[in-house]
Coordinates of C-alpha atoms in Angstrom, one line a residue:
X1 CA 140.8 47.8 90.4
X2 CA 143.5 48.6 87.4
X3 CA 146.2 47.1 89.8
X4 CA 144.1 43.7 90.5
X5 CA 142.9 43.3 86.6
X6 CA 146.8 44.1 85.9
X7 CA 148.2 41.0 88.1
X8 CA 145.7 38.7 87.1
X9 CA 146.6 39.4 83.5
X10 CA 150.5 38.8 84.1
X11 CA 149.6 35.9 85.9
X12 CA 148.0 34.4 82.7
X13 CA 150.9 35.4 80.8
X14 CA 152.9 33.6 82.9
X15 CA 151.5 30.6 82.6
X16 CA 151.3 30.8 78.8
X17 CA 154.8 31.0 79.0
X18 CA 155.7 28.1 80.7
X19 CA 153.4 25.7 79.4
X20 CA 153.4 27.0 76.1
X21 CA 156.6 24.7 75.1
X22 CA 154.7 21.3 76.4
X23 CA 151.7 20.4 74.9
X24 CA 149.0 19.9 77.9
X25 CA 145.9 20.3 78.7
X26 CA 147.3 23.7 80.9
X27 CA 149.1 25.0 77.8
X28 CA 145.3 24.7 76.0
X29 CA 144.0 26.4 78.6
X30 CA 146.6 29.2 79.5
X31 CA 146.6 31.2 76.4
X32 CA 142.4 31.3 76.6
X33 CA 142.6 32.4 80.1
X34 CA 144.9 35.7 78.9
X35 CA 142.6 36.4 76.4
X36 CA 139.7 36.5 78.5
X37 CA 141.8 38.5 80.9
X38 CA 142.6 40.7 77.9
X39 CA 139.1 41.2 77.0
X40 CA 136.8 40.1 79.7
X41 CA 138.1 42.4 82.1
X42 CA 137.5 46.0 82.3
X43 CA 139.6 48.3 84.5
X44 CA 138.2 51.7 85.7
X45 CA 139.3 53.7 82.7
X46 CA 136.4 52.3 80.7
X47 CA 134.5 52.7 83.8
X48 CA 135.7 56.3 84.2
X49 CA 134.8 57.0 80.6
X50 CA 131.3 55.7 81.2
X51 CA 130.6 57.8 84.7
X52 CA 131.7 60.4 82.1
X53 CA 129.1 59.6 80.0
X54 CA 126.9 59.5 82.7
X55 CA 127.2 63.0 84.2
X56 CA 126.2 64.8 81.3
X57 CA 122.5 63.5 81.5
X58 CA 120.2 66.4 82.6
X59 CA 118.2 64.4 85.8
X60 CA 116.3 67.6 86.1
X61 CA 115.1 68.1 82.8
X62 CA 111.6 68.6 82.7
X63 CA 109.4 71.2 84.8
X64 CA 107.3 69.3 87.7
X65 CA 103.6 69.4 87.4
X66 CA 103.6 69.8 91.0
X67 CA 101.5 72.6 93.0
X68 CA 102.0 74.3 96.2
X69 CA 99.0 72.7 97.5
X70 CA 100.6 68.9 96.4
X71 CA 103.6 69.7 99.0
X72 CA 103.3 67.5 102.2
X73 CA 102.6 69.6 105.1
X74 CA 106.0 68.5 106.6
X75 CA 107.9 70.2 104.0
X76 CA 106.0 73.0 104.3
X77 CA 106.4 73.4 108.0
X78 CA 110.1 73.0 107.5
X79 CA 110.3 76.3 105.0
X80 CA 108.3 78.5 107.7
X81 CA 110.8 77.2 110.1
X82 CA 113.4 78.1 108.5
X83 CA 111.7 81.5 107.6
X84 CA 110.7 82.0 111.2
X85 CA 114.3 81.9 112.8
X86 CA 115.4 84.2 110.3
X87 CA 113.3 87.1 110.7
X88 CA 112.9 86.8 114.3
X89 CA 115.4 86.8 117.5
X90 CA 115.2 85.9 121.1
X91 CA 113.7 89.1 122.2
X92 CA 114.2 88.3 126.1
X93 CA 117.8 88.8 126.2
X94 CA 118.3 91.6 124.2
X95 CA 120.4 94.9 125.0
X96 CA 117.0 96.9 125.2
X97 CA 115.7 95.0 127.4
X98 CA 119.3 94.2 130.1
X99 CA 119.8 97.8 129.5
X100 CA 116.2 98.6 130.5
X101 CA 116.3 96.5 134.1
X102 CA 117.7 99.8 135.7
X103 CA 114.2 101.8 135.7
X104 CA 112.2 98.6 135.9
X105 CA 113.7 97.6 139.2
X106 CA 113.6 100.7 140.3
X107 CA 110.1 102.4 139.2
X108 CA 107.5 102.5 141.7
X109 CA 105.4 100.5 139.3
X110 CA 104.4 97.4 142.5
X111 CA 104.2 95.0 139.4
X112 CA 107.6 95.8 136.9
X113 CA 110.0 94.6 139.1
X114 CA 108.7 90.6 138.1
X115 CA 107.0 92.3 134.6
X116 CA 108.0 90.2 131.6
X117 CA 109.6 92.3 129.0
X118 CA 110.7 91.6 125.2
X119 CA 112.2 94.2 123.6
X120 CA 114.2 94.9 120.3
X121 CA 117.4 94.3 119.0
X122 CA 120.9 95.7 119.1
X123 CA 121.1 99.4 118.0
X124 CA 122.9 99.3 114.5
X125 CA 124.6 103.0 114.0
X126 CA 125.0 102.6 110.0
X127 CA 120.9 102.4 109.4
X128 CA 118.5 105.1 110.0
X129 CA 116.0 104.6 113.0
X130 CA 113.2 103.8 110.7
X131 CA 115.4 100.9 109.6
X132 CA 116.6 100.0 112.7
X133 CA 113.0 99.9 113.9
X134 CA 111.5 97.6 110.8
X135 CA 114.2 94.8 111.8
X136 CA 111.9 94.2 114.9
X137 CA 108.5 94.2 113.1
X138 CA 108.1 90.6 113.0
X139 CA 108.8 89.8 117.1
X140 CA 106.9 92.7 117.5
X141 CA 104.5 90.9 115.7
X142 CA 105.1 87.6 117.7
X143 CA 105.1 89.6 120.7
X144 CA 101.3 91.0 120.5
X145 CA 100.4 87.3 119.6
X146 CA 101.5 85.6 122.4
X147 CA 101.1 88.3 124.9
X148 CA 98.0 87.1 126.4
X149 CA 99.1 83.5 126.5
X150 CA 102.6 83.7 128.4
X151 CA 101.6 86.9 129.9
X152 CA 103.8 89.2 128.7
X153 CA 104.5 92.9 130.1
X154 CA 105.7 94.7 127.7
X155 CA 108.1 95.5 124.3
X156 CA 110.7 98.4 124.9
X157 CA 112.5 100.0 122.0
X158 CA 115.7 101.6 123.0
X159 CA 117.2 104.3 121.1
X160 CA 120.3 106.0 121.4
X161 CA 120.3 108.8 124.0
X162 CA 123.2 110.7 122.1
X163 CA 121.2 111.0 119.1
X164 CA 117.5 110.8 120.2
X165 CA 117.9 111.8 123.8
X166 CA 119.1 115.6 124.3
X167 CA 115.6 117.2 124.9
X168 CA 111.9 116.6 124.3
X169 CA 111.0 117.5 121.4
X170 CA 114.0 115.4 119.3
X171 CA 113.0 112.5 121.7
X172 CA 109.4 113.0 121.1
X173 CA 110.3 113.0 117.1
X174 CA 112.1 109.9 117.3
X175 CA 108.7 108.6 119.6
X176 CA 106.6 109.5 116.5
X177 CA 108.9 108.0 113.9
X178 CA 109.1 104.7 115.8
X179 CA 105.4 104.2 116.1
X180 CA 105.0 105.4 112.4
X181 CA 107.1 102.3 111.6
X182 CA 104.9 99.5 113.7
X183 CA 101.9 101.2 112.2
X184 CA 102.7 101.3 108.9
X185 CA 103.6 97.5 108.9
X186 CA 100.2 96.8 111.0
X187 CA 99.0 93.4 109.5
X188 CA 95.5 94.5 109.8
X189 CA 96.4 97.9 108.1
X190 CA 94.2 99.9 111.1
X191 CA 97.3 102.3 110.6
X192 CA 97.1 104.4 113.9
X193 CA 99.6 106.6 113.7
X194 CA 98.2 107.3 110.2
X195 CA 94.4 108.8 112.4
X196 CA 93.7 112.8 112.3
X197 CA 92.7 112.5 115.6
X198 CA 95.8 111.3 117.9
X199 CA 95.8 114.6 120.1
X200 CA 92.1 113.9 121.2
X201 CA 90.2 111.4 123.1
X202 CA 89.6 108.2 121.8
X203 CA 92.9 107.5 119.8
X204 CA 94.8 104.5 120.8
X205 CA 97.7 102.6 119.5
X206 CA 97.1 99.4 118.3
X207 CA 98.7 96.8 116.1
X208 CA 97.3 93.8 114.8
X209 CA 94.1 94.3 117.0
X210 CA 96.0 94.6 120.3
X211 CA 96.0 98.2 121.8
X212 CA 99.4 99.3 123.8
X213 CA 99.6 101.8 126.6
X214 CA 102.8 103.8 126.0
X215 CA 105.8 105.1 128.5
X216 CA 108.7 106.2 127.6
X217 CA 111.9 107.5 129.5
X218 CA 114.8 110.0 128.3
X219 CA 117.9 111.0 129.8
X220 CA 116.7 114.8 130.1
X221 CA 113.8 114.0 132.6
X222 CA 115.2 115.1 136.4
X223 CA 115.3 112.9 139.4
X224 CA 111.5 113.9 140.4
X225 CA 110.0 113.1 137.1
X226 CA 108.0 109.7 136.5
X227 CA 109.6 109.6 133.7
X228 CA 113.1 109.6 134.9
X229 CA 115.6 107.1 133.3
X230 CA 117.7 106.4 136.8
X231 CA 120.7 107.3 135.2
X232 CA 120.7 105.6 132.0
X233 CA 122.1 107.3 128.6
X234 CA 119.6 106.3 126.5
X235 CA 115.7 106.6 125.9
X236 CA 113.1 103.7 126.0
X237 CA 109.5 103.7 124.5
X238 CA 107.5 101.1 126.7
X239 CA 104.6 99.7 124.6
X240 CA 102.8 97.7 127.3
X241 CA 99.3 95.8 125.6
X242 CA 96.1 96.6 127.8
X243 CA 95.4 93.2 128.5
X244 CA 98.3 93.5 130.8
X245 CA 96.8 95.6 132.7
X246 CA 93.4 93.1 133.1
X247 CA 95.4 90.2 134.0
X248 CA 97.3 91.9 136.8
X249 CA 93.9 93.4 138.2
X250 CA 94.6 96.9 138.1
X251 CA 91.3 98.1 137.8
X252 CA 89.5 100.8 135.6
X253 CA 90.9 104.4 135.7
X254 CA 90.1 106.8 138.4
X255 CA 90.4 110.3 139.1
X256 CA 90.1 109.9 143.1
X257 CA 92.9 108.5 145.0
X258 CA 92.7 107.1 148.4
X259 CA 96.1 108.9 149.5
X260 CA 96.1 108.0 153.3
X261 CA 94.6 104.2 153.3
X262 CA 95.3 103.0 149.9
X263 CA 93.0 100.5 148.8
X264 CA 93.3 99.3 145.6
X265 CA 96.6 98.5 143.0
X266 CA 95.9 102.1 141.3
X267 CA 96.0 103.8 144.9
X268 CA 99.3 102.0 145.3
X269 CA 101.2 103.1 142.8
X270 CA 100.2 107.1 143.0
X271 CA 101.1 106.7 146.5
X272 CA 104.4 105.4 145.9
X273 CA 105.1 107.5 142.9
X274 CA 104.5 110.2 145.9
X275 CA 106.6 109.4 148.6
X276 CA 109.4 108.8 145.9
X277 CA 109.0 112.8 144.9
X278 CA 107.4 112.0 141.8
X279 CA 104.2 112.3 141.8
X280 CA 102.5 112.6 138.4
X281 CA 99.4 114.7 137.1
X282 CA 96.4 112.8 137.7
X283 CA 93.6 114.6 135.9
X284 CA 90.3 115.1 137.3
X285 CA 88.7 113.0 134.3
X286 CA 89.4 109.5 132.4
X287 CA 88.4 110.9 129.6
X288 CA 91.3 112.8 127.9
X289 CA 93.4 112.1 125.1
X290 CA 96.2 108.9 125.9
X291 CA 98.2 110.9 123.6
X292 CA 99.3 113.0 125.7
X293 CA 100.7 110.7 128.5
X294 CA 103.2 109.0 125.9
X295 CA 105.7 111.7 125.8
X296 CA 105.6 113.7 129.0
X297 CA 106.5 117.6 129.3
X298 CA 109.5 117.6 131.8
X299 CA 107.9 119.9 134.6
X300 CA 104.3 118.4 135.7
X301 CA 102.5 121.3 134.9
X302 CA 104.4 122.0 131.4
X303 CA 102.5 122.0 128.2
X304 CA 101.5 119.0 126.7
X305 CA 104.4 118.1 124.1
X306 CA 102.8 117.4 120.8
X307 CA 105.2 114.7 119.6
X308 CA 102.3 113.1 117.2
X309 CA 102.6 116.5 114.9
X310 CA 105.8 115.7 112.4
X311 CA 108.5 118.3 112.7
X312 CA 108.8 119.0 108.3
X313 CA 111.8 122.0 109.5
X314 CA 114.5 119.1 110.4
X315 CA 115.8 116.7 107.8
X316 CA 115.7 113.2 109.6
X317 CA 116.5 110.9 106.5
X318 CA 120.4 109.8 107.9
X319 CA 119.6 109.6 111.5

């Protein structure tokens, strides 16, 4: 703009010159032209001086009267999006849950092999497992939400066998601490893991109204264990909500088994667990305490490991 306005001005000068020795109408009209060029036209330095100007206004000033009930659903939407994607994580392709295909292609479980499984995120060694455990609260969250719905399996928390892994009662500990977390974050503050009664019948775990059947698997378990890990280092806590059970028809709980011409899903899997040399205690009741299935002794007939009952003689703040 400067260099336009700056011709148009030696133009005008120019011509003032040249006609300003011969009076004519062009030498009348020259020397009004450079004025107006002169002062009619403003270059960018004026303009510059007056964006100047400009920027120093406050367009914010003022609080709006605005409430959070006045902003449009859209916007709304947009924030929880936003909020959403950053608490939560594709939970299907995590390392628990790669890392966990090993026993749930090999179990004799008829239905894990196609189960759908979510499970939590990458192990980070600088935060404690409580911490580690809290990052997955919200998918865990998700994951008892839609459960019913798309028919999910189960949520399996893996936890490093080198730390939580080398016999069973540090593994049942870490069980207990990792449960502690979920409950203590339960939306409808039921708080299970918070009960007197865990070791007896009638205790369940349950978070956010949906109750969870619980397996887990350690690296210390031998080869004719149910609970045998097939190898892997580390330990898994299976968390797999009852309704999983209903909509793959397993049945109610029975102490009989038909052993020789297996009839129903539950006769199945006994039998399998069987033939495969681990064959698990099946009691000659339902009615005992689901407690003491979650973290099982390593010989059958071994003593019921009490992992529910916190261990105050270890200091577990930096692990």
């Amino acid at each position: 703009m400067v260099r336009i306005v700056t011709v148009v001005r030696v133009t005008f000068l120019v011509i003032f010159l040249c006609t300003s020795l011969v009076i004519s109408w062009t030498s009348v009209i020259a020397p009004i032209a450079l004025l107006g060029s002169l002062f009619g036209l403003k270059d960018n330095i004026q303009n510059r001086k007056d964006t100047a100007f400009d920027s120093k206004k406050n367009l914010l000033k003022g609080k709006p009267k605005t409430e959070l009930e006045d902003v449009s659903p859209e916007v709304l939407q947009k924030i929880q999006k936003d909020v959403y994607d950053l608490v939560t994580y594709d939970a299907e392709n995590t390392d628990s849950v790669l890392d966990f295909e090993v026993i749930k292609q090999n179990t004799e479980c008829v239905f894990a092999k196609r189960a759908k499984v979510w499970g939590s995120p990458s192990w980070r060694d600088e935060l404690t497992l409580e911490e580690n455990v809290y990052r997955s609260v919200p998918t865990f969250l998700k994951f008892v939400n839609l459960c019913p719905v798309l028919g999910l399996d189960g949520f399996v928390y893996r936890l490093p066998g080198g730390k939580f892994g080398t016999d069973v009662q540090t593994f049942g500990q870490a069980v207990r601490r990792t449960l502690t977390v979920l409950s203590n974050h339960d939306p409808r503050g039921q708080h299970c893991m918070d009960q007197t009664y865990i070791g007896q019948k009638g205790w369940v775990f349950e978070f956010n109204g949906v109750t969870c059947f619980i397996t887990t698997f350690a690296p210390f378990y031998p080869e004719n264990s149910s609970r045998y890990g097939f190898e892997s280092n580390d330990c898994y806590i299976f968390l797999q909500p009852e309704v999983s059970f209903a909509q793959h028809d397993l049945g109610p709980d029975s102490p009989h088994t038909n052993w020789i011409d297996p009839k129903t899903m539950r006769d199945r899997i006994r039998v399998a667990y069987a033939n495969s040399g681990r064959e698990y205690l099946i009691r000659d009741t339902v009615y005992y305490p689901m407690s003491h299935d979650v973290v099982k002794p390593i010989g059958r007939d071994d003593e019921i490991v009490k992992w529910w009952i916190k261990d105050d003689d270890k200091n577990w703040s930096r692990t």
